[in-house]
mmCIF file of C-alpha atoms in Angstrom:
data_model
loop_
_atom_site.group_PDB
_atom_site.id
_atom_site.type_symbol
_atom_site.label_atom_id
_atom_site.label_comp_id
_atom_site.label_asym_id
_atom_site.label_seq_id
_atom_site.Cartn_x
_atom_site.Cartn_y
_atom_site.Cartn_z
ATOM 1 C CA UNK A 1 0.005 -0.017 -0.073
ATOM 2 C CA UNK A 2 1.584 3.135 -1.196
ATOM 3 C CA UNK A 3 -1.088 5.526 0.022
ATOM 4 C CA UNK A 4 -2.619 8.318 -1.970
ATOM 5 C CA UNK A 5 -0.260 9.869 -4.449
ATOM 6 C CA UNK A 6 -0.554 13.221 -6.315
ATOM 7 C CA UNK A 7 1.302 14.684 -9.171
ATOM 8 C CA UNK A 8 2.887 17.179 -9.617
ATOM 9 C CA UNK A 9 3.834 18.191 -5.931
ATOM 10 C CA UNK A 10 4.340 21.769 -7.044
ATOM 11 C CA UNK A 11 3.197 23.743 -10.122
ATOM 12 C CA UNK A 12 3.933 27.408 -10.932
ATOM 13 C CA UNK A 13 1.970 28.884 -13.805
ATOM 14 C CA UNK A 14 1.125 32.253 -15.254
ATOM 15 C CA UNK A 15 -2.282 33.798 -14.955
ATOM 16 C CA UNK A 16 -4.571 32.583 -17.751
ATOM 17 C CA UNK A 17 -2.869 29.248 -18.350
ATOM 18 C CA UNK A 18 -4.583 25.880 -17.820
ATOM 19 C CA UNK A 19 -3.243 23.318 -15.255
ATOM 20 C CA UNK A 20 -4.054 19.682 -14.560
ATOM 21 C CA UNK A 21 -3.358 17.718 -11.467
ATOM 22 C CA UNK A 22 -3.448 14.020 -10.930
ATOM 23 C CA UNK A 23 -4.492 11.902 -8.082
ATOM 24 C CA UNK A 24 -3.965 8.123 -7.615
ATOM 25 C CA UNK A 25 -6.064 6.780 -4.731
ATOM 26 C CA UNK A 26 -5.443 3.699 -2.608
ATOM 27 C CA UNK A 27 -6.219 0.907 -5.005
ATOM 28 C CA UNK A 28 -9.317 -0.596 -3.503
ATOM 29 C CA UNK A 29 -10.899 2.640 -2.368
ATOM 30 C CA UNK A 30 -14.074 3.531 -4.292
ATOM 31 C CA UNK A 31 -14.487 7.150 -3.161
ATOM 32 C CA UNK A 32 -12.212 9.992 -4.097
ATOM 33 C CA UNK A 33 -12.317 13.573 -2.817
ATOM 34 C CA UNK A 34 -10.732 16.890 -3.848
ATOM 35 C CA UNK A 35 -10.214 19.697 -1.335
ATOM 36 C CA UNK A 36 -8.473 23.039 -1.577
ATOM 37 C CA UNK A 37 -6.497 24.599 1.130
ATOM 38 C CA UNK A 38 -5.226 28.175 1.461
ATOM 39 C CA UNK A 39 -2.636 29.499 3.921
ATOM 40 C CA UNK A 40 -3.861 29.449 7.526
ATOM 41 C CA UNK A 41 -7.128 27.710 6.758
ATOM 42 C CA UNK A 42 -8.433 24.216 6.952
ATOM 43 C CA UNK A 43 -9.108 22.159 3.807
ATOM 44 C CA UNK A 44 -12.202 23.078 1.932
ATOM 45 C CA UNK A 45 -14.261 20.512 0.038
ATOM 46 C CA UNK A 46 -14.459 20.783 -3.789
ATOM 47 C CA UNK A 47 -15.937 17.553 -5.131
ATOM 48 C CA UNK A 48 -16.129 13.875 -4.690
ATOM 49 C CA UNK A 49 -16.587 10.707 -6.630
ATOM 50 C CA UNK A 50 -17.943 7.242 -5.928
ATOM 51 C CA UNK A 51 -16.279 5.056 -8.572
ATOM 52 C CA UNK A 52 -16.584 7.072 -11.790
ATOM 53 C CA UNK A 53 -19.718 9.060 -10.796
ATOM 54 C CA UNK A 54 -19.171 12.633 -9.561
ATOM 55 C CA UNK A 55 -21.756 12.796 -6.701
ATOM 56 C CA UNK A 56 -21.289 16.230 -5.133
ATOM 57 C CA UNK A 57 -19.714 19.508 -6.103
ATOM 58 C CA UNK A 58 -19.110 22.445 -3.867
ATOM 59 C CA UNK A 59 -20.048 26.042 -4.865
ATOM 60 C CA UNK A 60 -16.394 26.653 -4.690
ATOM 61 C CA UNK A 61 -16.033 24.612 -7.914
ATOM 62 C CA UNK A 62 -16.509 27.328 -10.494
ATOM 63 C CA UNK A 63 -17.035 26.612 -14.136
ATOM 64 C CA UNK A 64 -13.326 26.980 -14.681
ATOM 65 C CA UNK A 65 -12.717 23.808 -12.584
ATOM 66 C CA UNK A 66 -13.482 20.245 -13.979
ATOM 67 C CA UNK A 67 -12.758 16.933 -12.338
ATOM 68 C CA UNK A 68 -12.818 13.450 -13.788
ATOM 69 C CA UNK A 69 -12.467 9.939 -12.761
ATOM 70 C CA UNK A 70 -12.932 8.062 -16.015
ATOM 71 C CA UNK A 71 -12.378 4.502 -14.986
ATOM 72 C CA UNK A 72 -13.033 4.858 -11.239
ATOM 73 C CA UNK A 73 -9.346 4.718 -10.466
ATOM 74 C CA UNK A 74 -7.232 7.783 -10.845
ATOM 75 C CA UNK A 75 -8.741 11.377 -11.075
ATOM 76 C CA UNK A 76 -7.687 14.606 -12.691
ATOM 77 C CA UNK A 77 -8.549 18.188 -11.645
ATOM 78 C CA UNK A 78 -8.182 20.746 -14.352
ATOM 79 C CA UNK A 79 -8.296 24.548 -13.883
ATOM 80 C CA UNK A 80 -8.774 26.538 -16.985
ATOM 81 C CA UNK A 81 -7.732 30.232 -17.256
ATOM 82 C CA UNK A 82 -6.107 30.251 -13.919
ATOM 83 C CA UNK A 83 -6.343 33.407 -11.638
ATOM 84 C CA UNK A 84 -4.062 34.425 -8.816
ATOM 85 C CA UNK A 85 -6.787 33.532 -6.399
ATOM 86 C CA UNK A 86 -6.578 29.837 -7.419
ATOM 87 C CA UNK A 87 -3.155 29.736 -5.710
ATOM 88 C CA UNK A 88 -3.603 27.075 -3.034
ATOM 89 C CA UNK A 89 -2.764 23.535 -1.933
ATOM 90 C CA UNK A 90 -4.988 20.983 -3.804
ATOM 91 C CA UNK A 91 -5.520 17.918 -1.676
ATOM 92 C CA UNK A 92 -6.944 14.497 -2.791
ATOM 93 C CA UNK A 93 -8.305 11.902 -0.379
ATOM 94 C CA UNK A 94 -9.758 8.485 -0.851
ATOM 95 C CA UNK A 95 -11.860 6.178 1.230
ATOM 96 C CA UNK A 96 -13.594 2.775 1.165
ATOM 97 C CA UNK A 97 -17.296 2.788 1.547
ATOM 98 C CA UNK A 98 -18.072 0.680 4.593
ATOM 99 C CA UNK A 99 -21.686 1.976 4.888
ATOM 100 C CA UNK A 100 -21.463 3.745 8.228
ATOM 101 C CA UNK A 101 -18.471 5.863 8.358
ATOM 102 C CA UNK A 102 -15.303 6.303 6.194
ATOM 103 C CA UNK A 103 -11.928 7.239 7.170
ATOM 104 C CA UNK A 104 -10.432 9.455 4.438
ATOM 105 C CA UNK A 105 -6.762 9.043 3.473
ATOM 106 C CA UNK A 106 -5.147 12.114 2.198
ATOM 107 C CA UNK A 107 -2.314 12.517 -0.286
ATOM 108 C CA UNK A 108 0.472 15.059 0.097
ATOM 109 C CA UNK A 109 -1.188 17.603 -2.088
ATOM 110 C CA UNK A 110 -0.222 19.783 -5.131
ATOM 111 C CA UNK A 111 0.838 23.325 -4.401
ATOM 112 C CA UNK A 112 -0.242 25.632 -7.136
ATOM 113 C CA UNK A 113 1.222 29.175 -7.490
ATOM 114 C CA UNK A 114 -0.380 31.377 -10.068
ATOM 115 C CA UNK A 115 1.849 34.373 -11.038
ATOM 116 C CA UNK B 1 -19.551 26.039 8.182
ATOM 117 C CA UNK B 2 -17.656 24.010 10.741
ATOM 118 C CA UNK B 3 -19.789 22.880 13.749
ATOM 119 C CA UNK B 4 -16.934 22.914 16.164
ATOM 120 C CA UNK B 5 -14.869 25.412 18.222
ATOM 121 C CA UNK B 6 -11.236 24.904 19.037
ATOM 122 C CA UNK B 7 -8.619 27.098 20.613
ATOM 123 C CA UNK B 8 -6.189 28.491 17.887
ATOM 124 C CA UNK B 9 -3.038 27.244 19.551
ATOM 125 C CA UNK B 10 -1.624 25.311 22.455
ATOM 126 C CA UNK B 11 1.754 24.372 23.755
ATOM 127 C CA UNK B 12 2.822 21.058 25.437
ATOM 128 C CA UNK B 13 6.164 19.905 26.901
ATOM 129 C CA UNK B 14 7.681 16.815 25.278
ATOM 130 C CA UNK B 15 6.788 13.626 27.135
ATOM 131 C CA UNK B 16 3.756 15.228 28.740
ATOM 132 C CA UNK B 17 0.110 14.556 27.810
ATOM 133 C CA UNK B 18 -1.465 16.941 25.310
ATOM 134 C CA UNK B 19 -5.179 17.562 25.926
ATOM 135 C CA UNK B 20 -6.860 19.331 23.058
ATOM 136 C CA UNK B 21 -10.475 20.475 23.669
ATOM 137 C CA UNK B 22 -13.243 20.868 21.187
ATOM 138 C CA UNK B 23 -16.731 22.290 21.658
ATOM 139 C CA UNK B 24 -19.622 20.951 19.482
ATOM 140 C CA UNK B 25 -22.654 22.235 21.400
ATOM 141 C CA UNK B 26 -25.111 21.753 18.368
ATOM 142 C CA UNK B 27 -24.113 18.135 17.753
ATOM 143 C CA UNK B 28 -27.016 15.916 16.972
ATOM 144 C CA UNK B 29 -27.665 12.382 17.967
ATOM 145 C CA UNK B 30 -26.353 10.649 14.925
ATOM 146 C CA UNK B 31 -23.227 12.802 14.475
ATOM 147 C CA UNK B 32 -19.873 11.443 15.182
ATOM 148 C CA UNK B 33 -16.765 13.377 16.444
ATOM 149 C CA UNK B 34 -13.622 12.863 14.210
ATOM 150 C CA UNK B 35 -10.168 14.045 14.789
ATOM 151 C CA UNK B 36 -7.572 14.613 12.045
ATOM 152 C CA UNK B 37 -4.190 16.336 12.278
ATOM 153 C CA UNK B 38 -2.037 17.998 9.559
ATOM 154 C CA UNK B 39 1.707 18.065 9.926
ATOM 155 C CA UNK B 40 3.431 20.910 8.088
ATOM 156 C CA UNK B 41 3.414 20.525 4.284
ATOM 157 C CA UNK B 42 1.505 17.113 4.491
ATOM 158 C CA UNK B 43 -2.054 16.078 3.906
ATOM 159 C CA UNK B 44 -4.337 15.539 6.881
ATOM 160 C CA UNK B 45 -4.122 12.318 8.815
ATOM 161 C CA UNK B 46 -6.951 10.613 10.520
ATOM 162 C CA UNK B 47 -6.517 10.013 14.310
ATOM 163 C CA UNK B 48 -9.664 8.739 15.850
ATOM 164 C CA UNK B 49 -13.484 9.087 15.930
ATOM 165 C CA UNK B 50 -16.238 8.367 18.382
ATOM 166 C CA UNK B 51 -20.044 8.681 18.925
ATOM 167 C CA UNK B 52 -20.618 8.682 22.664
ATOM 168 C CA UNK B 53 -18.243 6.255 24.325
ATOM 169 C CA UNK B 54 -14.638 7.032 24.985
ATOM 170 C CA UNK B 55 -12.330 5.692 22.400
ATOM 171 C CA UNK B 56 -8.618 4.800 22.373
ATOM 172 C CA UNK B 57 -6.306 3.595 19.640
ATOM 173 C CA UNK B 58 -2.526 3.448 19.184
ATOM 174 C CA UNK B 59 -2.323 7.177 18.538
ATOM 175 C CA UNK B 60 -4.704 8.832 20.964
ATOM 176 C CA UNK B 61 -7.697 8.723 23.306
ATOM 177 C CA UNK B 62 -10.976 10.556 22.742
ATOM 178 C CA UNK B 63 -12.962 11.520 25.729
ATOM 179 C CA UNK B 64 -16.601 12.705 24.901
ATOM 180 C CA UNK B 65 -18.601 14.357 27.680
ATOM 181 C CA UNK B 66 -21.924 12.689 28.628
ATOM 182 C CA UNK B 67 -24.013 15.472 26.985
ATOM 183 C CA UNK B 68 -21.801 15.140 23.871
ATOM 184 C CA UNK B 69 -21.413 18.885 23.675
ATOM 185 C CA UNK B 70 -17.527 18.732 23.927
ATOM 186 C CA UNK B 71 -14.726 16.366 23.657
ATOM 187 C CA UNK B 72 -10.981 16.147 24.397
ATOM 188 C CA UNK B 73 -8.364 14.500 22.404
ATOM 189 C CA UNK B 74 -5.473 13.202 24.486
ATOM 190 C CA UNK B 75 -1.957 12.400 23.183
ATOM 191 C CA UNK B 76 -0.570 10.562 26.255
ATOM 192 C CA UNK B 77 3.133 11.246 25.702
ATOM 193 C CA UNK B 78 3.600 14.011 23.226
ATOM 194 C CA UNK B 79 6.686 13.932 21.029
ATOM 195 C CA UNK B 80 8.134 16.705 18.852
ATOM 196 C CA UNK B 81 6.730 14.821 15.876
ATOM 197 C CA UNK B 82 3.229 15.459 17.281
ATOM 198 C CA UNK B 83 3.569 19.194 16.405
ATOM 199 C CA UNK B 84 0.809 19.820 13.984
ATOM 200 C CA UNK B 85 -2.708 21.457 13.381
ATOM 201 C CA UNK B 86 -5.376 19.263 15.032
ATOM 202 C CA UNK B 87 -8.856 19.417 13.542
ATOM 203 C CA UNK B 88 -12.039 18.333 15.365
ATOM 204 C CA UNK B 89 -14.911 17.568 12.909
ATOM 205 C CA UNK B 90 -18.463 16.701 13.489
ATOM 206 C CA UNK B 91 -20.067 14.565 10.906
ATOM 207 C CA UNK B 92 -23.353 12.601 10.347
ATOM 208 C CA UNK B 93 -22.699 8.953 10.735
ATOM 209 C CA UNK B 94 -24.647 8.195 7.579
ATOM 210 C CA UNK B 95 -22.909 10.808 5.523
ATOM 211 C CA UNK B 96 -20.562 9.524 2.921
ATOM 212 C CA UNK B 97 -19.483 12.916 1.635
ATOM 213 C CA UNK B 98 -16.992 15.519 2.540
ATOM 214 C CA UNK B 99 -15.414 16.554 5.789
ATOM 215 C CA UNK B 100 -15.934 20.089 6.934
ATOM 216 C CA UNK B 101 -12.681 21.477 8.541
ATOM 217 C CA UNK B 102 -12.435 24.574 10.712
ATOM 218 C CA UNK B 103 -9.123 26.216 11.428
ATOM 219 C CA UNK B 104 -8.123 23.686 14.053
ATOM 220 C CA UNK B 105 -5.635 23.870 16.957
ATOM 221 C CA UNK B 106 -1.981 24.424 16.277
ATOM 222 C CA UNK B 107 -0.203 22.214 18.758
ATOM 223 C CA UNK B 108 3.462 22.995 19.521
ATOM 224 C CA UNK B 109 5.374 20.384 21.385
ATOM 225 C CA UNK B 110 8.520 21.882 22.987
ATOM 226 C CA UNK B 111 11.556 20.114 24.258
#
């Protein structure tokens, strides 16, 4: 078990460019979550998937953001036309649906800096 | 919004017990109390959760008051590696969705 992995770990881009992040969850986990964290704040929920279905999206997920999980395994988060306000740590988590509660395992995050 | 209130920061001497409080006065009957922590530059890490009984695992103990309006996370012998932000989260036991984080408590363990 290698845990949740995210790539890249750091991304620096210019305003207006598109960026894509990848998350590889723990292999048997059917749920995958994306969060965003800005300096001094706790993580904020963006969206989550059960298998390949995107079940919930936060109002934070503007139309410039899109997330996919095409085969129910890895997921990508794309931000189009980046803005300086998008600078943050983007965290991915995964969990196994056990019906009653689920412990979420987090990856190390991708730190995005928009210049 | 987060349903919990935590002090913004606490200090603890290495080797002593760290007791981190959390208020959740509006908790409902089917909501669990979860604790996660986040060490600098890492993703959050699950610690423990409970409903109404006290819980203990290899990392920590969770003490929930009888009225369930507050709880305390106890790290019995804090080490320098326990320096982190600790988040107390209240969540519906039947919910399969997201976690709602507040700002947490920054615990500094000092030698």
